[in-house]
mmCIF file of C-alpha atoms in Angstrom:
data_model
loop_
_atom_site.group_PDB
_atom_site.id
_atom_site.type_symbol
_atom_site.label_atom_id
_atom_site.label_comp_id
_atom_site.label_asym_id
_atom_site.label_seq_id
_atom_site.Cartn_x
_atom_site.Cartn_y
_atom_site.Cartn_z
ATOM 1 C CA UNK A 1 4.461 -2.533 -19.786
ATOM 2 C CA UNK A 2 6.987 -3.594 -17.126
ATOM 3 C CA UNK A 3 5.939 -2.965 -13.521
ATOM 4 C CA UNK A 4 8.269 -3.043 -10.506
ATOM 5 C CA UNK A 5 6.875 -3.339 -6.972
ATOM 6 C CA UNK A 6 8.978 -2.894 -3.829
ATOM 7 C CA UNK A 7 7.699 -4.820 -0.816
ATOM 8 C CA UNK A 8 9.408 -3.011 2.075
ATOM 9 C CA UNK A 9 8.355 -5.426 4.829
ATOM 10 C CA UNK A 10 11.703 -4.819 6.590
ATOM 11 C CA UNK A 11 12.452 -1.321 5.351
ATOM 12 C CA UNK A 12 14.379 0.171 2.456
ATOM 13 C CA UNK A 13 17.865 1.599 1.939
ATOM 14 C CA UNK A 14 20.109 2.442 -0.981
ATOM 15 C CA UNK A 15 22.126 -0.776 -0.811
ATOM 16 C CA UNK A 16 18.972 -2.884 -0.408
ATOM 17 C CA UNK A 17 17.519 -1.286 -3.551
ATOM 18 C CA UNK A 18 20.693 -2.028 -5.527
ATOM 19 C CA UNK A 19 20.741 -5.586 -4.188
ATOM 20 C CA UNK A 20 17.115 -6.165 -5.156
ATOM 21 C CA UNK A 21 17.733 -4.955 -8.718
ATOM 22 C CA UNK A 22 20.835 -7.156 -8.946
ATOM 23 C CA UNK A 23 18.736 -10.130 -7.826
ATOM 24 C CA UNK A 24 16.274 -9.333 -10.619
ATOM 25 C CA UNK A 25 19.042 -9.532 -13.200
ATOM 26 C CA UNK A 26 20.678 -6.107 -13.377
ATOM 27 C CA UNK A 27 24.412 -6.417 -14.129
ATOM 28 C CA UNK A 28 26.112 -4.268 -11.498
ATOM 29 C CA UNK A 29 29.518 -4.722 -13.143
ATOM 30 C CA UNK A 30 28.174 -2.618 -16.018
ATOM 31 C CA UNK A 31 26.725 -0.165 -13.502
ATOM 32 C CA UNK A 32 30.154 0.084 -11.862
ATOM 33 C CA UNK A 33 31.816 0.930 -15.186
ATOM 34 C CA UNK A 34 29.314 3.694 -15.858
ATOM 35 C CA UNK A 35 29.642 5.053 -12.322
ATOM 36 C CA UNK A 36 33.393 5.387 -12.748
ATOM 37 C CA UNK A 37 32.785 7.499 -15.846
ATOM 38 C CA UNK A 38 30.528 9.816 -13.829
ATOM 39 C CA UNK A 39 31.989 10.107 -10.326
ATOM 40 C CA UNK A 40 35.152 12.074 -9.464
ATOM 41 C CA UNK A 41 36.592 9.189 -7.388
ATOM 42 C CA UNK A 42 36.851 5.508 -8.352
ATOM 43 C CA UNK A 43 34.351 3.146 -6.736
ATOM 44 C CA UNK A 44 33.617 -0.542 -6.807
ATOM 45 C CA UNK A 45 30.420 -2.535 -6.365
ATOM 46 C CA UNK A 46 30.827 -5.878 -4.648
ATOM 47 C CA UNK A 47 27.851 -8.189 -5.095
ATOM 48 C CA UNK A 48 27.592 -11.474 -3.242
ATOM 49 C CA UNK A 49 24.838 -14.008 -2.782
ATOM 50 C CA UNK A 50 23.794 -14.448 0.842
ATOM 51 C CA UNK A 51 21.081 -16.434 2.584
ATOM 52 C CA UNK A 52 19.144 -14.453 5.188
ATOM 53 C CA UNK A 53 16.926 -16.583 7.429
ATOM 54 C CA UNK A 54 16.547 -19.117 4.654
ATOM 55 C CA UNK A 55 15.955 -16.654 1.794
ATOM 56 C CA UNK A 56 18.583 -16.264 -0.945
ATOM 57 C CA UNK A 57 19.338 -12.620 -1.635
ATOM 58 C CA UNK A 58 21.918 -10.216 -3.078
ATOM 59 C CA UNK A 59 24.138 -8.140 -0.812
ATOM 60 C CA UNK A 60 25.765 -5.054 -2.348
ATOM 61 C CA UNK A 61 28.721 -3.234 -0.786
ATOM 62 C CA UNK A 62 30.197 0.001 -2.119
ATOM 63 C CA UNK A 63 33.995 -0.214 -2.162
ATOM 64 C CA UNK A 64 35.352 3.303 -1.878
ATOM 65 C CA UNK A 65 38.751 4.356 -0.555
ATOM 66 C CA UNK A 66 37.972 8.076 -0.723
ATOM 67 C CA UNK A 67 36.590 9.952 2.272
ATOM 68 C CA UNK A 68 35.634 12.974 0.181
ATOM 69 C CA UNK A 69 32.508 14.836 1.182
ATOM 70 C CA UNK A 70 31.043 17.274 -1.303
ATOM 71 C CA UNK A 71 30.309 20.864 -0.401
ATOM 72 C CA UNK A 72 26.601 20.621 -1.038
ATOM 73 C CA UNK A 73 23.802 20.355 -3.530
ATOM 74 C CA UNK A 74 25.428 22.567 -6.175
ATOM 75 C CA UNK A 75 28.510 20.348 -6.408
ATOM 76 C CA UNK A 76 26.379 17.227 -6.700
ATOM 77 C CA UNK A 77 24.296 18.951 -9.385
ATOM 78 C CA UNK A 78 27.472 19.754 -11.357
ATOM 79 C CA UNK A 79 28.480 16.083 -11.263
ATOM 80 C CA UNK A 80 25.070 15.091 -12.603
ATOM 81 C CA UNK A 81 25.003 17.753 -15.330
ATOM 82 C CA UNK A 82 28.430 16.767 -16.661
ATOM 83 C CA UNK A 83 27.517 13.061 -16.779
ATOM 84 C CA UNK A 84 26.288 10.979 -19.712
ATOM 85 C CA UNK A 85 22.981 10.251 -17.952
ATOM 86 C CA UNK A 86 19.834 10.907 -19.959
ATOM 87 C CA UNK A 87 17.892 14.091 -19.263
ATOM 88 C CA UNK A 88 15.205 12.107 -17.425
ATOM 89 C CA UNK A 89 17.822 10.328 -15.295
ATOM 90 C CA UNK A 90 19.555 13.616 -14.462
ATOM 91 C CA UNK A 91 16.239 15.168 -13.464
ATOM 92 C CA UNK A 92 15.326 12.168 -11.293
ATOM 93 C CA UNK A 93 18.717 12.119 -9.554
ATOM 94 C CA UNK A 94 18.615 15.862 -8.979
ATOM 95 C CA UNK A 95 15.157 15.600 -7.426
ATOM 96 C CA UNK A 96 16.315 12.814 -5.086
ATOM 97 C CA UNK A 97 19.284 14.864 -3.874
ATOM 98 C CA UNK A 98 17.164 18.001 -3.566
ATOM 99 C CA UNK A 99 14.732 16.116 -1.339
ATOM 100 C CA UNK A 100 17.620 14.829 0.772
ATOM 101 C CA UNK A 101 19.045 18.323 1.152
ATOM 102 C CA UNK A 102 15.636 19.837 1.904
ATOM 103 C CA UNK A 103 14.986 17.270 4.643
ATOM 104 C CA UNK A 104 18.303 18.065 6.354
ATOM 105 C CA UNK A 105 17.650 21.791 5.997
ATOM 106 C CA UNK A 106 14.268 21.464 7.719
ATOM 107 C CA UNK A 107 15.675 19.316 10.531
ATOM 108 C CA UNK A 108 18.572 21.689 11.276
ATOM 109 C CA UNK A 109 16.663 24.895 10.578
ATOM 110 C CA UNK A 110 19.034 26.203 7.920
ATOM 111 C CA UNK A 111 18.667 27.220 4.247
ATOM 112 C CA UNK A 112 19.020 24.404 1.744
ATOM 113 C CA UNK A 113 22.045 26.177 0.237
ATOM 114 C CA UNK A 114 23.860 25.884 3.584
ATOM 115 C CA UNK A 115 23.460 22.119 3.913
ATOM 116 C CA UNK A 116 26.797 20.313 4.281
ATOM 117 C CA UNK A 117 26.071 16.822 5.445
ATOM 118 C CA UNK A 118 27.156 13.233 5.143
ATOM 119 C CA UNK A 119 23.904 11.894 3.682
ATOM 120 C CA UNK A 120 24.123 14.151 0.631
ATOM 121 C CA UNK A 121 27.896 14.426 0.363
ATOM 122 C CA UNK A 122 29.106 10.873 0.888
ATOM 123 C CA UNK A 123 30.214 9.133 -2.296
ATOM 124 C CA UNK A 124 28.163 6.099 -1.194
ATOM 125 C CA UNK A 125 24.947 8.078 -1.573
ATOM 126 C CA UNK A 126 25.890 9.151 -5.093
ATOM 127 C CA UNK A 127 26.551 5.497 -5.901
ATOM 128 C CA UNK A 128 23.200 4.417 -4.427
ATOM 129 C CA UNK A 129 21.146 7.005 -6.309
ATOM 130 C CA UNK A 130 22.911 7.013 -9.678
ATOM 131 C CA UNK A 131 23.555 3.270 -9.540
ATOM 132 C CA UNK A 132 19.859 2.635 -8.924
ATOM 133 C CA UNK A 133 18.912 4.651 -12.013
ATOM 134 C CA UNK A 134 21.498 2.842 -14.154
ATOM 135 C CA UNK A 135 20.314 -0.591 -12.964
ATOM 136 C CA UNK A 136 16.725 0.459 -13.537
ATOM 137 C CA UNK A 137 17.560 1.322 -17.145
ATOM 138 C CA UNK A 138 18.877 -2.218 -17.723
ATOM 139 C CA UNK A 139 15.616 -3.763 -16.526
ATOM 140 C CA UNK A 140 13.511 -1.519 -18.793
ATOM 141 C CA UNK A 141 11.052 -0.553 -16.059
ATOM 142 C CA UNK A 142 8.033 1.537 -17.097
ATOM 143 C CA UNK A 143 6.402 2.177 -13.727
ATOM 144 C CA UNK A 144 7.203 1.543 -10.064
ATOM 145 C CA UNK A 145 5.059 1.105 -6.970
ATOM 146 C CA UNK A 146 5.985 0.614 -3.332
ATOM 147 C CA UNK A 147 4.376 -0.787 -0.206
ATOM 148 C CA UNK A 148 3.759 1.361 2.889
ATOM 149 C CA UNK A 149 6.944 1.852 4.919
ATOM 150 C CA UNK A 150 7.648 0.401 8.398
ATOM 151 C CA UNK A 151 8.612 2.918 11.099
ATOM 152 C CA UNK A 152 10.726 1.612 14.042
ATOM 153 C CA UNK A 153 11.214 3.032 17.545
ATOM 154 C CA UNK A 154 14.152 3.702 19.872
ATOM 155 C CA UNK A 155 17.456 5.539 19.366
ATOM 156 C CA UNK A 156 20.233 5.303 16.788
ATOM 157 C CA UNK A 157 23.748 6.779 16.746
ATOM 158 C CA UNK A 158 24.290 9.290 13.939
ATOM 159 C CA UNK A 159 26.776 12.012 13.007
ATOM 160 C CA UNK A 160 25.209 14.496 15.445
ATOM 161 C CA UNK A 161 24.776 12.034 18.324
ATOM 162 C CA UNK A 162 21.897 9.836 19.496
ATOM 163 C CA UNK A 163 18.780 10.416 17.398
ATOM 164 C CA UNK A 164 15.270 9.019 17.779
ATOM 165 C CA UNK A 165 13.906 6.482 15.346
ATOM 166 C CA UNK A 166 12.659 7.060 12.765
ATOM 167 C CA UNK A 167 15.495 9.486 12.067
ATOM 168 C CA UNK A 168 14.314 13.116 11.811
ATOM 169 C CA UNK A 169 15.443 13.417 8.172
ATOM 170 C CA UNK A 170 13.650 10.185 7.305
ATOM 171 C CA UNK A 171 10.401 11.465 8.816
ATOM 172 C CA UNK A 172 10.683 14.597 6.694
ATOM 173 C CA UNK A 173 11.195 12.472 3.579
ATOM 174 C CA UNK A 174 8.221 10.161 4.170
ATOM 175 C CA UNK A 175 5.685 12.974 4.501
ATOM 176 C CA UNK A 176 2.714 12.015 2.330
ATOM 177 C CA UNK A 177 3.794 8.344 2.181
ATOM 178 C CA UNK A 178 1.722 5.679 4.001
ATOM 179 C CA UNK A 179 3.664 4.326 7.003
ATOM 180 C CA UNK A 180 3.007 2.001 9.942
ATOM 181 C CA UNK A 181 4.747 1.340 13.258
ATOM 182 C CA UNK A 182 6.726 -1.824 14.025
ATOM 183 C CA UNK A 183 8.364 -3.165 17.182
ATOM 184 C CA UNK A 184 11.983 -2.789 16.065
ATOM 185 C CA UNK A 185 14.809 -0.676 17.464
ATOM 186 C CA UNK A 186 17.057 -0.412 14.390
ATOM 187 C CA UNK A 187 16.929 1.964 11.452
ATOM 188 C CA UNK A 188 14.733 0.307 8.823
ATOM 189 C CA UNK A 189 14.137 3.150 6.368
ATOM 190 C CA UNK A 190 17.201 5.268 5.592
ATOM 191 C CA UNK A 191 17.004 8.798 4.205
ATOM 192 C CA UNK A 192 18.488 7.624 0.898
ATOM 193 C CA UNK A 193 15.996 4.770 0.586
ATOM 194 C CA UNK A 194 13.074 7.050 1.464
ATOM 195 C CA UNK A 195 14.221 9.712 -1.001
ATOM 196 C CA UNK A 196 14.580 7.218 -3.863
ATOM 197 C CA UNK A 197 11.203 5.497 -3.490
ATOM 198 C CA UNK A 198 9.472 8.743 -2.544
ATOM 199 C CA UNK A 199 10.709 10.411 -5.720
ATOM 200 C CA UNK A 200 10.524 7.615 -8.270
ATOM 201 C CA UNK A 201 7.558 5.430 -7.245
ATOM 202 C CA UNK A 202 4.188 6.378 -8.725
ATOM 203 C CA UNK A 203 2.156 5.093 -5.804
ATOM 204 C CA UNK A 204 2.265 3.451 -2.369
ATOM 205 C CA UNK A 205 -0.120 0.723 -1.376
ATOM 206 C CA UNK A 206 -1.060 -2.889 -1.881
ATOM 207 C CA UNK A 207 0.302 -5.206 -4.541
ATOM 208 C CA UNK A 208 -0.524 -3.868 -8.023
ATOM 209 C CA UNK A 209 -2.347 -5.909 -10.639
ATOM 210 C CA UNK A 210 0.242 -7.619 -12.856
ATOM 211 C CA UNK A 211 1.552 -10.926 -14.163
ATOM 212 C CA UNK A 212 4.599 -11.765 -12.039
ATOM 213 C CA UNK A 213 7.808 -12.515 -13.904
ATOM 214 C CA UNK A 214 10.738 -12.304 -11.463
ATOM 215 C CA UNK A 215 11.231 -11.895 -7.714
ATOM 216 C CA UNK A 216 14.463 -10.667 -6.126
ATOM 217 C CA UNK A 217 15.642 -9.875 -2.601
ATOM 218 C CA UNK A 218 18.153 -7.209 -1.577
ATOM 219 C CA UNK A 219 19.916 -7.704 1.756
ATOM 220 C CA UNK A 220 20.331 -5.008 4.391
ATOM 221 C CA UNK A 221 23.372 -4.616 6.636
ATOM 222 C CA UNK A 222 21.548 -4.881 9.986
ATOM 223 C CA UNK A 223 20.441 -8.125 11.601
ATOM 224 C CA UNK A 224 16.933 -8.760 12.891
ATOM 225 C CA UNK A 225 15.863 -11.795 14.876
ATOM 226 C CA UNK A 226 12.171 -11.493 14.111
ATOM 227 C CA UNK A 227 12.022 -10.621 10.396
ATOM 228 C CA UNK A 228 14.639 -11.146 7.658
ATOM 229 C CA UNK A 229 16.247 -7.777 6.892
ATOM 230 C CA UNK A 230 15.438 -7.882 3.190
ATOM 231 C CA UNK A 231 13.771 -5.783 0.530
ATOM 232 C CA UNK A 232 11.634 -7.767 -1.901
ATOM 233 C CA UNK A 233 11.320 -6.548 -5.488
ATOM 234 C CA UNK A 234 8.705 -8.054 -7.797
ATOM 235 C CA UNK A 235 8.973 -7.524 -11.547
ATOM 236 C CA UNK A 236 5.990 -8.173 -13.780
ATOM 237 C CA UNK A 237 3.990 -7.059 -16.764
ATOM 238 C CA UNK A 238 0.658 -5.304 -16.920
ATOM 239 C CA UNK A 239 -2.229 -6.807 -18.817
ATOM 240 C CA UNK A 240 -2.869 -5.268 -22.215
ATOM 241 C CA UNK A 241 -5.357 -2.679 -21.131
ATOM 242 C CA UNK A 242 -5.937 1.028 -21.452
ATOM 243 C CA UNK A 243 -7.042 1.180 -17.837
ATOM 244 C CA UNK A 244 -4.971 3.292 -15.489
ATOM 245 C CA UNK A 245 -4.168 1.845 -12.068
ATOM 246 C CA UNK A 246 -3.925 4.187 -9.106
ATOM 247 C CA UNK A 247 -3.962 4.086 -5.325
ATOM 248 C CA UNK A 248 -6.697 5.927 -3.423
ATOM 249 C CA UNK A 249 -7.650 6.285 0.232
ATOM 250 C CA UNK A 250 -11.043 5.181 1.548
ATOM 251 C CA UNK A 251 -12.224 6.961 4.714
ATOM 252 C CA UNK A 252 -15.359 5.714 6.479
ATOM 253 C CA UNK A 253 -17.391 6.449 9.556
ATOM 254 C CA UNK A 254 -20.786 5.325 10.892
ATOM 255 C CA UNK A 255 -23.181 7.840 12.455
ATOM 256 C CA UNK A 256 -26.488 7.328 14.297
ATOM 257 C CA UNK A 257 -26.920 10.601 16.188
ATOM 258 C CA UNK A 258 -26.887 13.364 13.571
ATOM 259 C CA UNK A 259 -29.679 15.087 11.661
ATOM 260 C CA UNK A 260 -29.663 14.069 7.962
ATOM 261 C CA UNK A 261 -30.027 17.698 6.887
ATOM 262 C CA UNK A 262 -26.402 18.342 7.852
ATOM 263 C CA UNK A 263 -25.159 16.023 5.108
ATOM 264 C CA UNK A 264 -25.935 18.647 2.472
ATOM 265 C CA UNK A 265 -23.336 20.986 3.953
ATOM 266 C CA UNK A 266 -20.859 18.109 4.328
ATOM 267 C CA UNK A 267 -21.145 17.390 0.597
ATOM 268 C CA UNK A 268 -20.488 21.053 -0.215
ATOM 269 C CA UNK A 269 -17.405 21.205 2.002
ATOM 270 C CA UNK A 270 -16.087 17.866 0.709
ATOM 271 C CA UNK A 271 -16.078 18.799 -2.973
ATOM 272 C CA UNK A 272 -14.445 22.158 -2.257
ATOM 273 C CA UNK A 273 -11.303 20.447 -0.927
ATOM 274 C CA UNK A 274 -8.176 19.349 -2.798
ATOM 275 C CA UNK A 275 -7.983 15.593 -3.291
ATOM 276 C CA UNK A 276 -11.734 14.939 -3.173
ATOM 277 C CA UNK A 277 -12.838 12.088 -5.450
ATOM 278 C CA UNK A 278 -16.243 10.850 -4.286
ATOM 279 C CA UNK A 279 -18.536 10.952 -1.269
ATOM 280 C CA UNK A 280 -21.464 8.651 -0.549
ATOM 281 C CA UNK A 281 -23.883 8.138 2.350
ATOM 282 C CA UNK A 282 -25.737 4.835 2.882
ATOM 283 C CA UNK A 283 -28.507 3.847 5.279
ATOM 284 C CA UNK A 284 -27.416 1.155 7.754
ATOM 285 C CA UNK A 285 -28.616 -0.459 10.985
ATOM 286 C CA UNK A 286 -26.191 0.034 13.862
ATOM 287 C CA UNK A 287 -25.888 -1.219 17.442
ATOM 288 C CA UNK A 288 -29.061 -1.396 19.535
ATOM 289 C CA UNK A 289 -30.935 -1.664 16.210
ATOM 290 C CA UNK A 290 -30.580 2.045 15.560
ATOM 291 C CA UNK A 291 -30.904 3.350 12.002
ATOM 292 C CA UNK A 292 -27.801 5.240 10.960
ATOM 293 C CA UNK A 293 -25.610 6.330 8.080
ATOM 294 C CA UNK A 294 -22.305 5.068 6.723
ATOM 295 C CA UNK A 295 -20.265 7.899 5.228
ATOM 296 C CA UNK A 296 -17.635 6.836 2.681
ATOM 297 C CA UNK A 297 -15.059 9.244 1.254
ATOM 298 C CA UNK A 298 -12.741 8.442 -1.653
ATOM 299 C CA UNK A 299 -9.745 10.786 -1.584
ATOM 300 C CA UNK A 300 -6.134 11.095 -2.715
ATOM 301 C CA UNK A 301 -3.743 9.407 -0.221
ATOM 302 C CA UNK A 302 -1.892 12.654 0.490
ATOM 303 C CA UNK A 303 -5.088 14.218 1.850
ATOM 304 C CA UNK A 304 -6.236 11.590 4.373
ATOM 305 C CA UNK A 305 -5.813 13.772 7.459
ATOM 306 C CA UNK A 306 -7.539 16.786 5.899
ATOM 307 C CA UNK A 307 -10.675 14.763 5.140
ATOM 308 C CA UNK A 308 -10.562 13.012 8.514
ATOM 309 C CA UNK A 309 -10.578 16.469 10.113
ATOM 310 C CA UNK A 310 -13.545 17.419 7.913
ATOM 311 C CA UNK A 311 -15.597 14.440 9.119
ATOM 312 C CA UNK A 312 -14.654 15.059 12.743
ATOM 313 C CA UNK A 313 -15.619 18.728 12.388
ATOM 314 C CA UNK A 314 -18.792 18.584 10.284
ATOM 315 C CA UNK A 315 -20.380 15.403 11.653
ATOM 316 C CA UNK A 316 -21.036 13.996 15.117
ATOM 317 C CA UNK A 317 -18.547 11.138 14.748
ATOM 318 C CA UNK A 318 -15.653 10.713 17.185
ATOM 319 C CA UNK A 319 -13.436 8.651 14.885
ATOM 320 C CA UNK A 320 -12.909 7.427 11.336
ATOM 321 C CA UNK A 321 -11.489 4.354 9.612
ATOM 322 C CA UNK A 322 -9.227 4.538 6.584
ATOM 323 C CA UNK A 323 -7.423 2.193 4.218
ATOM 324 C CA UNK A 324 -5.561 2.309 0.919
ATOM 325 C CA UNK A 325 -7.059 0.569 -2.110
ATOM 326 C CA UNK A 326 -6.061 0.119 -5.732
ATOM 327 C CA UNK A 327 -8.498 1.011 -8.480
ATOM 328 C CA UNK A 328 -8.604 0.920 -12.274
ATOM 329 C CA UNK A 329 -9.916 3.959 -14.111
ATOM 330 C CA UNK A 330 -10.632 4.654 -17.753
ATOM 331 C CA UNK A 331 -8.457 7.464 -19.168
ATOM 332 C CA UNK A 332 -10.651 10.265 -20.447
ATOM 333 C CA UNK A 333 -10.497 13.846 -21.665
ATOM 334 C CA UNK A 334 -12.956 16.702 -22.058
ATOM 335 C CA UNK A 335 -14.086 18.478 -25.209
ATOM 336 C CA UNK A 336 -16.382 21.392 -25.969
ATOM 337 C CA UNK A 337 -19.377 21.136 -28.301
ATOM 338 C CA UNK A 338 -21.460 24.017 -29.619
ATOM 339 C CA UNK A 339 -25.230 24.026 -29.034
ATOM 340 C CA UNK A 340 -27.889 26.617 -29.968
ATOM 341 C CA UNK A 341 -27.696 27.840 -26.344
ATOM 342 C CA UNK A 342 -23.915 28.022 -25.992
ATOM 343 C CA UNK A 343 -20.923 25.750 -25.459
ATOM 344 C CA UNK A 344 -21.150 22.575 -23.404
ATOM 345 C CA UNK A 345 -18.496 20.244 -21.999
ATOM 346 C CA UNK A 346 -18.447 16.487 -22.571
ATOM 347 C CA UNK A 347 -16.254 13.628 -21.363
ATOM 348 C CA UNK A 348 -14.758 11.399 -24.082
ATOM 349 C CA UNK A 349 -13.085 8.003 -23.646
ATOM 350 C CA UNK A 350 -12.253 4.819 -25.527
ATOM 351 C CA UNK A 351 -13.389 1.387 -24.405
ATOM 352 C CA UNK A 352 -11.308 -1.775 -24.568
ATOM 353 C CA UNK A 353 -12.615 -2.614 -28.048
ATOM 354 C CA UNK A 354 -11.582 0.800 -29.374
ATOM 355 C CA UNK A 355 -15.048 2.324 -29.604
ATOM 356 C CA UNK A 356 -15.507 5.933 -28.488
ATOM 357 C CA UNK A 357 -18.022 6.912 -25.830
ATOM 358 C CA UNK A 358 -19.129 10.325 -24.633
ATOM 359 C CA UNK A 359 -21.056 11.701 -21.671
ATOM 360 C CA UNK A 360 -22.215 15.304 -21.207
ATOM 361 C CA UNK A 361 -21.021 17.010 -18.023
ATOM 362 C CA UNK A 362 -24.033 17.547 -15.782
ATOM 363 C CA UNK A 363 -23.108 21.025 -14.524
ATOM 364 C CA UNK A 364 -22.504 22.238 -18.072
ATOM 365 C CA UNK A 365 -25.908 20.931 -19.226
ATOM 366 C CA UNK A 366 -27.631 22.300 -16.142
ATOM 367 C CA UNK A 367 -26.261 25.802 -16.743
ATOM 368 C CA UNK A 368 -27.460 25.805 -20.369
ATOM 369 C CA UNK A 369 -30.911 24.479 -19.441
ATOM 370 C CA UNK A 370 -31.370 27.120 -16.737
ATOM 371 C CA UNK A 371 -30.159 29.912 -18.992
ATOM 372 C CA UNK A 372 -32.396 28.893 -21.914
ATOM 373 C CA UNK A 373 -35.387 27.890 -19.784
ATOM 374 C CA UNK A 374 -35.660 24.474 -21.440
ATOM 375 C CA UNK A 375 -35.725 20.876 -20.137
ATOM 376 C CA UNK A 376 -32.371 19.390 -19.151
ATOM 377 C CA UNK A 377 -33.025 16.327 -21.332
ATOM 378 C CA UNK A 378 -33.393 18.559 -24.392
ATOM 379 C CA UNK A 379 -29.905 19.949 -23.810
ATOM 380 C CA UNK A 380 -28.460 16.456 -23.365
ATOM 381 C CA UNK A 381 -30.124 15.193 -26.565
ATOM 382 C CA UNK A 382 -28.817 18.184 -28.521
ATOM 383 C CA UNK A 383 -25.263 17.649 -27.244
ATOM 384 C CA UNK A 384 -25.240 13.940 -28.053
ATOM 385 C CA UNK A 385 -26.665 14.591 -31.505
ATOM 386 C CA UNK A 386 -24.124 17.338 -32.223
ATOM 387 C CA UNK A 387 -21.181 15.160 -31.208
ATOM 388 C CA UNK A 388 -22.338 12.123 -33.169
ATOM 389 C CA UNK A 389 -22.684 14.217 -36.315
#
């Protein structure tokens, strides 16, 4: 399986994404030919090798003599539907443009149908989005991941005047994506770049587990004195494994001034919430040799703030720590088995050697044992015996 990881240490934009894929080996002359079969105006893609602060990279410029701006999302959708793109590529492109339009609609307080704006309508944006998908097809990518995104500060001149950085539309587009602040006063993450990675990348976090094959750099148009304005793309292959890699958030806090009995209610509230994965409490020794508790929550990255609020509300802590981590999980599914006392649910999965393993679901076994008035272990033994037969 081919894995592509975008290291956005200096941001991400449409032209940087195209440049990074060109540096990895995508033939943009073929992309240009396909684009001219799709788009209503002729375009060109100029690729040149540049060295940015000592790093060789690919710079991509869209050559377009037309100043046409499309009416809105419907016109862009018609262009996509009449193209020779695959159904998956059409769906991906449509989702990117819908996210762009929705972000502008929220910023300006208008319906999405009324959006008429340069970021959606400019031919360059069509080239960036569709060209990215065409280049991606050449590289035969199976899954993409991305690093957290850097957020600058200051002001930038846009179509409507001076806007704060990050641009309002960009902030709308990076909702749910891990970001961090940097001391830079230029636009690092463009709406197009944010929409593409936000739509097409399966996760945001640290470097995924893979065997590295190729590394390419796409050059941005701005100049930075502190950090090279580049996007790094790393192409590799996953080890032959059935394990699924995913990014989770770890939220922790240490408490030494709360009654332990309150943890029972915390556990109840935690598992009622969307995005809850696991909660644990460990005994620790804290400052001044006080016994305390370390609370660790594993949650989906989109839900970090909700669970931070839970800890700040239901415990005595005044702050929490959080980080993103990668984990490998065994794919599994559930099945029902029939017992003398009713149906029970079991988890089923395959190990690396192909053998099948099962585990009864505790709550299912507990309900049967309570209903029948028999030991829990008797229910478990019956379930395991029934499945094995």
